[in-house]
Amino acid sequence: MYQAVIGVEVHFELSTETKLFCRCKNSFGEDENTLCCPVCLGLPGAIPVINKRAVEYALKAGLALGCRVNSPNRFDRKSYFYPDMPNEYQTTQAFIPICVNGCVEFEVDGKIKSVGIHEIHLEDDAGKLIHSDGGTRIDYNRAGVPLIEIVTEPGLYSADETVAFLEELRLRMSYLGISDCKMQEGSMRVDVNLSVHKPDEPLGTRTEIKNLNSFRAVANAIKNETERQIKVIENGGVIEQETRRFDDTKGVSTVMRSKETREDYRFFPEPNLPPMYIPVNKIDETRSNLPEFAGDRQRRLCADYGISLADAKIITSDRLIADYFEAVASLCDQREAANRIVRDILQKQNETKIHVTQSCLTAEKLAEIIGIFMSGRISRRTSRQLTDVAFCEPIDIIEYVEKKGLFQIVDEQVISAAIESILCENSSVVDDYKNGKTAAFSYLVGETMKRLKGQASPEIVNKMLGLMLKSNKNL
Ligand SMILES: [Zn+2]
């Protein structure tokens, strides 16, 4: 029986205002080559200056993953020639990375597992090649954008475990607010290292799989590569150390290049950047300001607000939604708040592609809608309609409900008067009801609702009609 042994290298683009070594704007989707300067174009004589914010972000990431911080740490040049890299070397941390020796716990099928973090280093991104029929263009806007690369130990043993770890990692980075973490836009990129062996034998030769742009692709690539390696070994072959590219639509991987050895990159210390010293008080301060992460927050939301774990998981999968929920829940019925957010608001976000925190529906307004609904003055349906409208337009809730005549009649005297007259006018239906025709009850509810122009609370009409029929046997 073979066992797969997996490690991942995950790049996150840091969402700093400016690039890692210059003051060019760090922004996605701008016109080609409009965010460049002599530093990020690698022109002779241009001197890099480290972006303090990027270092702070890397520090946050390291402490959130339980790492030790290296002070000093240092940058090195990794030389290779590729047209999207203007310097002809990448500035990275090959020998003394900023953070090392971390550990992350994550949940798989209700069980807690953990994996070691080998290191986190800071480095700059390359530009982008744009291939079209007319040829290839190079866009250097991304050149010099700050990245952190998080490297795990080979301590993951299945596709499910790897994806669960990656989900936890993405959640932590997004809670820290240091990256957009969008795989489809490339702000989170995953490479998988995988080998297979029999548990009583030494580790096998590993291959690296690149080009994975979704968690689904990661899972498929792991399954595919595990099977491929086992088949090669079973047929008497040898696994080559190589980099492979996975095509998720075809479900196959192909060789991209045979693996370069470390020597090929001719690493040496970057002469233009001094070693970085990180003061102990800065580390302590960063650690004490780490946010409450999703797992802890789930447990707290369940305990403090009495919501289900399933709802708490959905709510905490986005820190801003969790903040929004707590703001709403502090102002109205807490379970109803969870219910509305999980069922209505997230759907509305998907439809409109607008995050609720960017919408017109403030926490106060949602709480107001829930409050009026809980008091029975509007129906559930009206409250949904209100949420819909208030999401897109800055309406005054009460004014809108009044203007549209959406308030329900909840006055029991008004309702009982209407029921009484309906019962008098429909004595034969009342007789049917007494003789066991249940459909007669719905008819009487319908007539009462009609009399009250559909504005009565159906719950109250039902309740009172039942009571009145019972108490008034001789009607
Ligand atoms: Zn620049």
CSV table of C-alpha atoms and ligand atoms in Angstrom, one decimal:
chain,number,residue,atom,x,y,z
A,1,MET,CA,0.0,0.0,0.0
A,2,TYR,CA,1.5,3.3,-1.1
A,3,GLN,CA,1.2,6.5,0.9
A,4,ALA,CA,1.3,10.0,-0.7
A,5,VAL,CA,3.4,12.6,1.1
A,6,ILE,CA,2.5,16.2,0.2
A,7,GLY,CA,4.0,19.6,0.9
A,8,VAL,CA,2.7,22.9,-0.6
A,9,GLU,CA,4.3,26.2,-1.5
A,10,VAL,CA,1.7,29.0,-1.5
A,11,HIS,CA,2.3,32.5,-2.8
A,12,PHE,CA,0.2,35.3,-1.6
A,13,GLU,CA,0.3,38.7,-3.3
A,14,LEU,CA,0.3,41.3,-0.5
A,15,SER,CA,-2.3,44.0,-0.8
A,16,THR,CA,0.1,46.9,0.0
A,17,GLU,CA,-0.4,50.3,-1.6
A,18,THR,CA,2.9,50.2,-3.4
A,19,LYS,CA,5.4,47.6,-4.7
A,20,LEU,CA,8.1,45.9,-2.6
A,21,PHE,CA,11.1,48.0,-3.6
A,22,CYS,CA,9.7,51.1,-5.2
A,23,ARG,CA,6.8,53.6,-4.9
A,24,CYS,CA,4.9,52.4,-7.9
A,25,LYS,CA,1.3,51.6,-7.2
A,26,ASN,CA,0.4,47.9,-6.5
A,27,SER,CA,-2.8,47.5,-8.5
A,28,PHE,CA,-4.5,44.8,-10.6
A,29,GLY,CA,-6.1,45.5,-14.0
A,30,GLU,CA,-4.6,48.8,-14.9
A,31,ASP,CA,-3.4,49.7,-18.4
A,32,GLU,CA,-0.3,47.8,-19.4
A,33,ASN,CA,3.1,49.2,-18.3
A,34,THR,CA,1.6,52.2,-16.5
A,35,LEU,CA,2.9,51.3,-13.1
A,36,CYS,CA,6.6,51.1,-13.6
A,37,CYS,CA,9.8,53.0,-12.7
A,38,PRO,CA,13.5,52.4,-13.1
A,39,VAL,CA,13.6,50.2,-10.0
A,40,CYS,CA,10.9,47.7,-11.0
A,41,LEU,CA,12.1,47.8,-14.6
A,42,GLY,CA,15.6,46.8,-13.4
A,43,LEU,CA,17.3,49.8,-15.1
A,44,PRO,CA,21.0,50.1,-14.3
A,45,GLY,CA,21.8,52.1,-11.2
A,46,ALA,CA,18.3,52.0,-9.7
A,47,ILE,CA,18.4,51.2,-6.0
A,48,PRO,CA,15.7,49.3,-4.2
A,49,VAL,CA,14.2,50.4,-0.9
A,50,ILE,CA,12.2,48.0,1.2
A,51,ASN,CA,8.5,48.6,1.7
A,52,LYS,CA,7.9,48.7,5.5
A,53,ARG,CA,4.3,47.7,5.2
A,54,ALA,CA,5.2,44.5,3.2
A,55,VAL,CA,7.6,43.5,6.0
A,56,GLU,CA,4.8,44.1,8.6
A,57,TYR,CA,2.4,41.9,6.6
A,58,ALA,CA,4.9,39.1,6.3
A,59,LEU,CA,5.5,39.3,10.1
A,60,LYS,CA,1.7,39.1,10.7
A,61,ALA,CA,1.5,36.0,8.4
A,62,GLY,CA,4.4,34.3,10.2
A,63,LEU,CA,3.0,35.0,13.7
A,64,ALA,CA,-0.5,33.9,12.6
A,65,LEU,CA,1.1,30.6,11.6
A,66,GLY,CA,3.0,30.1,14.8
A,67,CYS,CA,6.4,30.9,13.3
A,68,ARG,CA,9.7,32.1,14.9
A,69,VAL,CA,10.9,35.4,13.4
A,70,ASN,CA,14.5,35.7,12.1
A,71,SER,CA,16.1,39.0,13.1
A,72,PRO,CA,18.1,39.8,11.1
A,73,ASN,CA,16.8,38.3,7.9
A,74,ARG,CA,18.2,39.0,4.5
A,75,PHE,CA,17.4,39.2,0.8
A,76,ASP,CA,19.3,37.3,-1.9
A,77,ARG,CA,19.3,37.3,-5.7
A,78,LYS,CA,17.9,34.2,-7.5
A,79,SER,CA,19.3,34.4,-11.0
A,80,TYR,CA,17.4,33.2,-14.0
A,81,PHE,CA,16.5,34.6,-17.4
A,82,TYR,CA,13.0,35.0,-18.4
A,83,PRO,CA,11.5,38.0,-20.3
A,84,ASP,CA,8.9,38.8,-17.7
A,85,MET,CA,11.6,39.4,-15.1
A,86,PRO,CA,13.4,42.7,-15.9
A,87,ASN,CA,16.2,42.3,-13.4
A,88,GLU,CA,17.1,38.9,-14.6
A,89,TYR,CA,17.1,37.8,-11.0
A,90,GLN,CA,14.3,37.6,-8.4
A,91,THR,CA,14.9,39.3,-5.1
A,92,THR,CA,14.0,36.7,-2.5
A,93,GLN,CA,15.1,35.3,0.8
A,94,ALA,CA,17.0,32.1,0.1
A,95,PHE,CA,19.1,31.7,3.2
A,96,ILE,CA,17.6,33.6,6.1
A,97,PRO,CA,13.9,34.0,5.5
A,98,ILE,CA,11.8,36.3,7.7
A,99,CYS,CA,9.9,33.5,9.5
A,100,VAL,CA,10.6,29.8,10.1
A,101,ASN,CA,9.3,26.8,12.1
A,102,GLY,CA,5.6,27.4,12.4
A,103,CYS,CA,2.7,25.0,12.8
A,104,VAL,CA,-0.9,25.2,11.7
A,105,GLU,CA,-3.9,23.3,13.0
A,106,PHE,CA,-6.9,22.6,10.7
A,107,GLU,CA,-10.0,20.5,10.6
A,108,VAL,CA,-10.7,17.6,8.3
A,109,ASP,CA,-13.9,15.7,8.7
A,110,GLY,CA,-14.3,16.9,12.2
A,111,LYS,CA,-10.7,15.8,13.2
A,112,ILE,CA,-8.0,18.3,14.1
A,113,LYS,CA,-4.7,17.8,12.2
A,114,SER,CA,-1.6,19.9,12.0
A,115,VAL,CA,1.2,20.6,9.5
A,116,GLY,CA,4.6,22.3,10.0
A,117,ILE,CA,5.5,25.5,8.3
A,118,HIS,CA,9.0,25.3,7.1
A,119,GLU,CA,9.4,29.0,6.3
A,120,ILE,CA,7.9,32.2,5.0
A,121,HIS,CA,9.9,34.4,2.8
A,122,LEU,CA,9.4,37.8,1.1
A,123,GLU,CA,10.1,38.2,-2.6
A,124,ASP,CA,9.1,40.3,-5.6
A,125,ASP,CA,6.7,39.1,-8.4
A,126,ALA,CA,7.5,39.0,-12.1
A,127,GLY,CA,5.7,40.8,-14.9
A,128,LYS,CA,3.2,39.1,-17.1
A,129,LEU,CA,3.5,37.8,-20.7
A,130,ILE,CA,0.4,38.4,-22.8
A,131,HIS,CA,0.2,36.0,-25.7
A,132,SER,CA,-2.0,36.9,-28.7
A,133,ASP,CA,-2.1,36.2,-32.4
A,134,GLY,CA,0.1,39.1,-33.3
A,135,GLY,CA,2.9,38.0,-30.9
A,136,THR,CA,3.7,38.4,-27.2
A,137,ARG,CA,3.6,41.5,-25.2
A,138,ILE,CA,5.1,42.1,-21.7
A,139,ASP,CA,3.3,44.0,-19.0
A,140,TYR,CA,5.6,45.0,-16.1
A,141,ASN,CA,2.8,46.4,-13.9
A,142,ARG,CA,3.1,43.3,-11.7
A,143,ALA,CA,6.9,43.3,-11.6
A,144,GLY,CA,8.0,44.1,-8.1
A,145,VAL,CA,4.6,43.4,-6.4
A,146,PRO,CA,5.3,42.0,-3.0
A,147,LEU,CA,4.7,38.3,-2.4
A,148,ILE,CA,5.1,36.0,0.6
A,149,GLU,CA,5.8,32.4,-0.1
A,150,ILE,CA,4.7,30.0,2.6
A,151,VAL,CA,6.4,26.6,2.5
A,152,THR,CA,5.0,23.7,4.5
A,153,GLU,CA,6.8,20.6,5.6
A,154,PRO,CA,5.9,17.5,3.7
A,155,GLY,CA,3.3,16.7,6.3
A,156,LEU,CA,0.0,16.4,4.4
A,157,TYR,CA,-1.2,12.9,3.3
A,158,SER,CA,-4.2,13.3,1.0
A,159,ALA,CA,-6.1,15.6,-1.3
A,160,ASP,CA,-8.7,16.3,1.4
A,161,GLU,CA,-6.1,17.2,4.0
A,162,THR,CA,-4.3,19.5,1.6
A,163,VAL,CA,-7.4,21.3,0.6
A,164,ALA,CA,-8.6,21.7,4.2
A,165,PHE,CA,-5.2,23.1,5.1
A,166,LEU,CA,-5.3,25.5,2.2
A,167,GLU,CA,-8.8,26.7,3.2
A,168,GLU,CA,-7.5,27.4,6.7
A,169,LEU,CA,-4.5,29.2,5.3
A,170,ARG,CA,-6.6,31.4,3.0
A,171,LEU,CA,-9.0,32.2,5.8
A,172,ARG,CA,-6.1,33.3,8.1
A,173,MET,CA,-4.5,35.4,5.4
A,174,SER,CA,-7.9,37.1,4.6
A,175,TYR,CA,-8.6,37.6,8.3
A,176,LEU,CA,-5.2,39.4,8.6
A,177,GLY,CA,-6.3,41.6,5.7
A,178,ILE,CA,-2.9,41.2,4.0
A,179,SER,CA,-4.0,39.7,0.7
A,180,ASP,CA,-7.1,39.4,-1.5
A,181,CYS,CA,-6.5,35.6,-1.6
A,182,LYS,CA,-8.2,35.3,-5.0
A,183,MET,CA,-6.9,32.1,-6.7
A,184,GLN,CA,-8.6,33.0,-10.0
A,185,GLU,CA,-6.8,36.4,-10.1
A,186,GLY,CA,-3.5,34.9,-9.0
A,187,SER,CA,-3.3,36.7,-5.7
A,188,MET,CA,-3.1,33.2,-4.1
A,189,ARG,CA,-1.1,30.6,-6.0
A,190,VAL,CA,-0.5,27.0,-5.0
A,191,ASP,CA,2.3,24.6,-6.0
A,192,VAL,CA,2.1,21.0,-4.8
A,193,ASN,CA,5.1,18.8,-4.0
A,194,LEU,CA,4.3,15.1,-3.9
A,195,SER,CA,6.0,11.8,-3.6
A,196,VAL,CA,4.7,8.3,-2.8
A,197,HIS,CA,6.3,5.6,-0.7
A,198,LYS,CA,5.4,2.5,1.3
A,199,PRO,CA,5.2,3.5,4.9
A,200,ASP,CA,8.1,1.3,6.0
A,201,GLU,CA,10.4,2.6,3.2
A,202,PRO,CA,12.2,6.0,2.9
A,203,LEU,CA,10.4,8.9,1.2
A,204,GLY,CA,10.2,8.7,-2.6
A,205,THR,CA,11.4,11.3,-5.2
A,206,ARG,CA,9.0,14.2,-5.4
A,207,THR,CA,7.6,16.1,-8.3
A,208,GLU,CA,6.3,19.6,-8.2
A,209,ILE,CA,2.9,20.4,-9.8
A,210,LYS,CA,2.2,24.0,-10.9
A,211,ASN,CA,-0.6,25.8,-12.6
A,212,LEU,CA,-3.3,25.1,-10.0
A,213,ASN,CA,-5.8,27.8,-10.0
A,214,SER,CA,-8.6,26.4,-7.8
A,215,PHE,CA,-8.9,24.1,-4.8
A,216,ARG,CA,-10.7,21.6,-7.0
A,217,ALA,CA,-7.6,21.6,-9.4
A,218,VAL,CA,-5.4,21.0,-6.4
A,219,ALA,CA,-7.4,18.0,-5.3
A,220,ASN,CA,-7.6,16.6,-8.8
A,221,ALA,CA,-3.9,17.1,-9.4
A,222,ILE,CA,-3.0,15.3,-6.1
A,223,LYS,CA,-5.2,12.3,-7.0
A,224,ASN,CA,-3.9,12.2,-10.5
A,225,GLU,CA,-0.2,12.5,-9.6
A,226,THR,CA,-0.5,9.9,-6.8
A,227,GLU,CA,-1.9,7.4,-9.3
A,228,ARG,CA,0.7,8.3,-11.9
A,229,GLN,CA,3.6,7.8,-9.6
A,230,ILE,CA,2.3,4.5,-8.3
A,231,LYS,CA,1.8,3.3,-11.8
A,232,VAL,CA,5.4,4.2,-12.8
A,233,ILE,CA,6.9,2.5,-9.8
A,234,GLU,CA,4.7,-0.6,-10.2
A,235,ASN,CA,5.8,-0.9,-13.8
A,236,GLY,CA,9.4,-0.9,-12.6
A,237,GLY,CA,10.1,2.7,-13.5
A,238,VAL,CA,11.8,5.5,-11.6
A,239,ILE,CA,10.2,8.8,-10.6
A,240,GLU,CA,12.2,11.8,-12.0
A,241,GLN,CA,12.5,15.0,-10.0
A,242,GLU,CA,10.7,17.4,-12.3
A,243,THR,CA,8.1,20.2,-12.5
A,244,ARG,CA,4.8,19.2,-14.0
A,245,ARG,CA,1.9,21.3,-15.3
A,246,PHE,CA,-1.6,20.1,-14.5
A,247,ASP,CA,-4.4,20.6,-17.0
A,248,ASP,CA,-7.6,20.4,-14.9
A,249,THR,CA,-10.0,20.3,-17.8
A,250,LYS,CA,-8.2,17.3,-19.4
A,251,GLY,CA,-7.2,15.8,-16.0
A,252,VAL,CA,-3.6,15.1,-17.0
A,253,SER,CA,-0.2,16.5,-16.1
A,254,THR,CA,2.7,17.0,-18.4
A,255,VAL,CA,6.4,17.7,-17.8
A,256,MET,CA,7.2,21.4,-17.8
A,257,ARG,CA,10.9,21.1,-17.0
A,258,SER,CA,13.2,18.8,-15.3
A,259,LYS,CA,13.9,20.2,-11.9
A,260,GLU,CA,16.7,22.7,-11.6
A,261,THR,CA,19.0,22.1,-8.6
A,262,ARG,CA,19.5,24.9,-6.2
A,263,GLU,CA,23.0,25.6,-7.6
A,264,ASP,CA,21.5,26.5,-11.0
A,265,TYR,CA,20.1,29.8,-9.5
A,266,ARG,CA,23.4,31.1,-8.3
A,267,PHE,CA,22.0,32.6,-5.1
A,268,PHE,CA,24.0,35.4,-3.5
A,269,PRO,CA,23.2,38.1,-1.0
A,270,GLU,CA,21.5,41.2,-2.5
A,271,PRO,CA,24.2,43.9,-2.2
A,272,ASN,CA,21.7,46.8,-2.4
A,273,LEU,CA,19.6,45.9,0.6
A,274,PRO,CA,21.0,45.7,4.2
A,275,PRO,CA,19.9,42.9,6.5
A,276,MET,CA,16.5,43.6,8.2
A,277,TYR,CA,16.4,43.8,11.9
A,278,ILE,CA,13.0,43.4,13.5
A,279,PRO,CA,12.8,44.7,17.1
A,280,VAL,CA,11.4,42.4,19.7
A,281,ASN,CA,8.8,44.9,20.8
A,282,LYS,CA,7.6,45.1,17.2
A,283,ILE,CA,7.1,41.3,17.2
A,284,ASP,CA,5.3,41.3,20.5
A,285,GLU,CA,3.1,44.2,19.5
A,286,THR,CA,2.2,42.4,16.2
A,287,ARG,CA,1.4,39.2,18.0
A,288,SER,CA,-0.8,40.8,20.5
A,289,ASN,CA,-2.8,42.5,17.7
A,290,LEU,CA,-3.5,39.4,15.8
A,291,PRO,CA,-7.3,39.0,15.1
A,292,GLU,CA,-9.5,36.3,16.5
A,293,PHE,CA,-9.3,33.7,13.7
A,294,ALA,CA,-12.3,31.8,12.2
A,295,GLY,CA,-12.2,28.6,14.4
A,296,ASP,CA,-12.2,30.5,17.7
A,297,ARG,CA,-14.8,32.9,16.4
A,298,GLN,CA,-17.1,30.1,15.4
A,299,ARG,CA,-17.0,28.7,18.9
A,300,ARG,CA,-17.6,32.1,20.4
A,301,LEU,CA,-20.5,33.0,18.1
A,302,CYS,CA,-22.3,29.7,18.9
A,303,ALA,CA,-21.8,30.3,22.6
A,304,ASP,CA,-22.6,34.0,22.7
A,305,TYR,CA,-25.4,34.2,20.2
A,306,GLY,CA,-26.9,30.7,20.3
A,307,ILE,CA,-26.6,30.1,16.6
A,308,SER,CA,-25.9,26.8,14.9
A,309,LEU,CA,-22.3,25.7,14.1
A,310,ALA,CA,-23.3,25.3,10.5
A,311,ASP,CA,-24.4,29.0,10.4
A,312,ALA,CA,-21.4,30.1,12.4
A,313,LYS,CA,-19.1,28.4,9.9
A,314,ILE,CA,-20.7,30.2,6.9
A,315,ILE,CA,-20.6,33.5,8.8
A,316,THR,CA,-17.0,33.3,9.8
A,317,SER,CA,-15.8,32.3,6.3
A,318,ASP,CA,-15.6,36.0,5.7
A,319,ARG,CA,-14.3,38.3,8.4
A,320,LEU,CA,-16.4,41.2,7.2
A,321,ILE,CA,-19.5,39.2,7.3
A,322,ALA,CA,-18.7,38.0,10.8
A,323,ASP,CA,-18.3,41.7,11.8
A,324,TYR,CA,-21.5,42.6,10.1
A,325,PHE,CA,-23.4,39.7,11.8
A,326,GLU,CA,-22.2,40.8,15.2
A,327,ALA,CA,-23.2,44.4,14.5
A,328,VAL,CA,-26.7,43.3,13.4
A,329,ALA,CA,-27.1,40.7,16.2
A,330,SER,CA,-26.3,43.3,18.9
A,331,LEU,CA,-29.4,45.2,17.8
A,332,CYS,CA,-32.1,42.6,17.2
A,333,ASP,CA,-33.0,38.9,17.5
A,334,GLN,CA,-29.7,37.1,17.1
A,335,ARG,CA,-30.8,33.8,15.5
A,336,GLU,CA,-33.0,35.7,13.1
A,337,ALA,CA,-30.0,37.9,12.2
A,338,ALA,CA,-27.9,34.7,11.5
A,339,ASN,CA,-30.8,33.3,9.5
A,340,ARG,CA,-31.2,36.4,7.3
A,341,ILE,CA,-27.5,36.7,6.7
A,342,VAL,CA,-26.9,33.1,5.8
A,343,ARG,CA,-30.1,32.7,3.7
A,344,ASP,CA,-30.9,36.1,2.1
A,345,ILE,CA,-27.9,38.4,2.3
A,346,LEU,CA,-25.3,36.0,0.9
A,347,GLN,CA,-27.6,35.1,-2.0
A,348,LYS,CA,-28.1,38.8,-2.7
A,349,GLN,CA,-24.3,39.3,-2.7
A,350,ASN,CA,-23.9,36.5,-5.2
A,351,GLU,CA,-26.6,38.0,-7.4
A,352,THR,CA,-25.4,41.5,-7.4
A,353,LYS,CA,-21.6,40.8,-6.9
A,354,ILE,CA,-21.7,43.5,-4.3
A,355,HIS,CA,-20.5,42.8,-0.8
A,356,VAL,CA,-23.1,43.7,1.8
A,357,THR,CA,-20.6,46.0,3.5
A,358,GLN,CA,-20.5,48.0,0.2
A,359,SER,CA,-24.3,47.9,-0.1
A,360,CYS,CA,-26.9,50.3,1.2
A,361,LEU,CA,-28.1,47.8,3.7
A,362,THR,CA,-26.2,48.9,6.9
A,363,ALA,CA,-26.3,46.6,10.0
A,364,GLU,CA,-28.7,49.1,11.6
A,365,LYS,CA,-31.1,48.9,8.7
A,366,LEU,CA,-31.1,45.1,8.6
A,367,ALA,CA,-31.7,45.1,12.4
A,368,GLU,CA,-34.6,47.5,11.9
A,369,ILE,CA,-36.2,45.3,9.4
A,370,ILE,CA,-35.7,42.2,11.6
A,371,GLY,CA,-37.1,44.2,14.6
A,372,ILE,CA,-40.3,45.1,12.7
A,373,PHE,CA,-40.7,41.6,11.4
A,374,MET,CA,-40.3,40.1,14.9
A,375,SER,CA,-43.0,42.4,16.3
A,376,GLY,CA,-45.4,41.0,13.7
A,377,ARG,CA,-46.1,44.3,12.0
A,378,ILE,CA,-44.8,43.0,8.6
A,379,SER,CA,-44.8,39.5,7.1
A,380,ARG,CA,-41.7,37.5,6.4
A,381,ARG,CA,-42.3,38.0,2.8
A,382,THR,CA,-42.5,41.8,3.2
A,383,SER,CA,-39.3,41.7,5.3
A,384,ARG,CA,-37.5,39.9,2.5
A,385,GLN,CA,-38.8,42.4,-0.1
A,386,LEU,CA,-37.5,45.2,2.2
A,387,THR,CA,-34.1,43.6,2.5
A,388,ASP,CA,-33.9,43.3,-1.3
A,389,VAL,CA,-34.8,47.0,-1.8
A,390,ALA,CA,-32.7,48.3,1.0
A,391,PHE,CA,-29.7,46.4,-0.3
A,392,CYS,CA,-29.7,48.6,-3.4
A,393,GLU,CA,-31.3,51.8,-2.4
A,394,PRO,CA,-30.8,54.0,0.7
A,395,ILE,CA,-34.4,53.9,1.8
A,396,ASP,CA,-36.0,54.9,5.1
A,397,ILE,CA,-37.5,51.6,6.2
A,398,ILE,CA,-40.5,52.9,8.1
A,399,GLU,CA,-41.4,55.5,5.5
A,400,TYR,CA,-41.1,52.9,2.7
A,401,VAL,CA,-43.4,50.4,4.6
A,402,GLU,CA,-46.0,53.1,5.3
A,403,LYS,CA,-45.9,54.5,1.7
A,404,LYS,CA,-46.4,51.0,0.2
A,405,GLY,CA,-49.0,50.1,2.8
A,406,LEU,CA,-47.1,47.0,3.9
A,407,PHE,CA,-47.8,47.1,7.6
A,408,GLN,CA,-49.9,44.3,8.8
A,409,ILE,CA,-53.0,44.7,10.9
A,410,VAL,CA,-52.1,43.2,14.3
A,411,ASP,CA,-54.8,44.9,16.4
A,412,GLU,CA,-56.8,41.9,17.8
A,413,GLN,CA,-60.0,44.0,18.2
A,414,VAL,CA,-60.0,45.0,14.5
A,415,ILE,CA,-59.3,41.4,13.5
A,416,SER,CA,-61.9,39.8,15.8
A,417,ALA,CA,-64.5,42.3,14.6
A,418,ALA,CA,-63.9,41.3,11.1
A,419,ILE,CA,-64.0,37.6,11.9
A,420,GLU,CA,-67.3,38.0,13.8
A,421,SER,CA,-69.0,39.6,10.8
A,422,ILE,CA,-67.6,36.9,8.5
A,423,LEU,CA,-68.9,34.2,10.8
A,424,CYS,CA,-72.4,35.8,10.8
A,425,GLU,CA,-72.5,36.1,7.1
A,426,ASN,CA,-71.3,32.5,6.5
A,427,SER,CA,-73.3,30.4,9.0
A,428,SER,CA,-73.6,27.5,6.6
A,429,VAL,CA,-69.8,27.3,6.2
A,430,VAL,CA,-69.5,27.4,10.0
A,431,ASP,CA,-71.9,24.4,10.1
A,432,ASP,CA,-69.7,22.6,7.6
A,433,TYR,CA,-66.7,23.3,9.8
A,434,LYS,CA,-68.5,21.9,12.8
A,435,ASN,CA,-69.4,18.8,10.8
A,436,GLY,CA,-65.7,18.2,10.3
A,437,LYS,CA,-65.0,19.8,6.9
A,438,THR,CA,-61.5,21.2,7.5
A,439,ALA,CA,-61.5,23.1,4.2
A,440,ALA,CA,-64.2,25.4,5.6
A,441,PHE,CA,-61.6,26.8,8.0
A,442,SER,CA,-59.3,28.0,5.2
A,443,TYR,CA,-62.3,29.5,3.4
A,444,LEU,CA,-63.1,31.6,6.5
A,445,VAL,CA,-59.5,32.7,6.9
A,446,GLY,CA,-59.6,33.7,3.2
A,447,GLU,CA,-62.8,35.7,3.7
A,448,THR,CA,-61.4,37.5,6.7
A,449,MET,CA,-58.2,38.4,5.0
A,450,LYS,CA,-60.2,39.7,2.0
A,451,ARG,CA,-62.3,41.8,4.4
A,452,LEU,CA,-59.1,43.3,5.8
A,453,LYS,CA,-57.7,44.0,2.3
A,454,GLY,CA,-55.0,41.3,2.8
A,455,GLN,CA,-53.2,43.4,5.4
A,456,ALA,CA,-53.9,41.4,8.5
A,457,SER,CA,-51.3,39.2,10.0
A,458,PRO,CA,-52.3,35.7,8.8
A,459,GLU,CA,-50.9,34.1,12.1
A,460,ILE,CA,-53.2,36.2,14.2
A,461,VAL,CA,-56.2,35.6,11.9
A,462,ASN,CA,-55.6,31.9,12.1
A,463,LYS,CA,-55.2,31.9,15.9
A,464,MET,CA,-58.2,34.1,16.6
A,465,LEU,CA,-60.5,32.3,14.2
A,466,GLY,CA,-59.6,29.0,15.9
A,467,LEU,CA,-60.3,30.4,19.3
A,468,MET,CA,-63.6,32.0,18.2
A,469,LEU,CA,-64.9,28.9,16.6
A,470,LYS,CA,-64.1,26.9,19.7
A,471,SER,CA,-65.6,29.3,22.2
A,472,ASN,CA,-68.7,30.0,20.1
A,473,LYS,CA,-70.1,26.5,19.5
A,474,ASN,CA,-73.6,27.7,19.0
A,475,LEU,CA,-72.9,30.3,16.5
B,1,ZN,ZN,8.5,50.8,-9.7
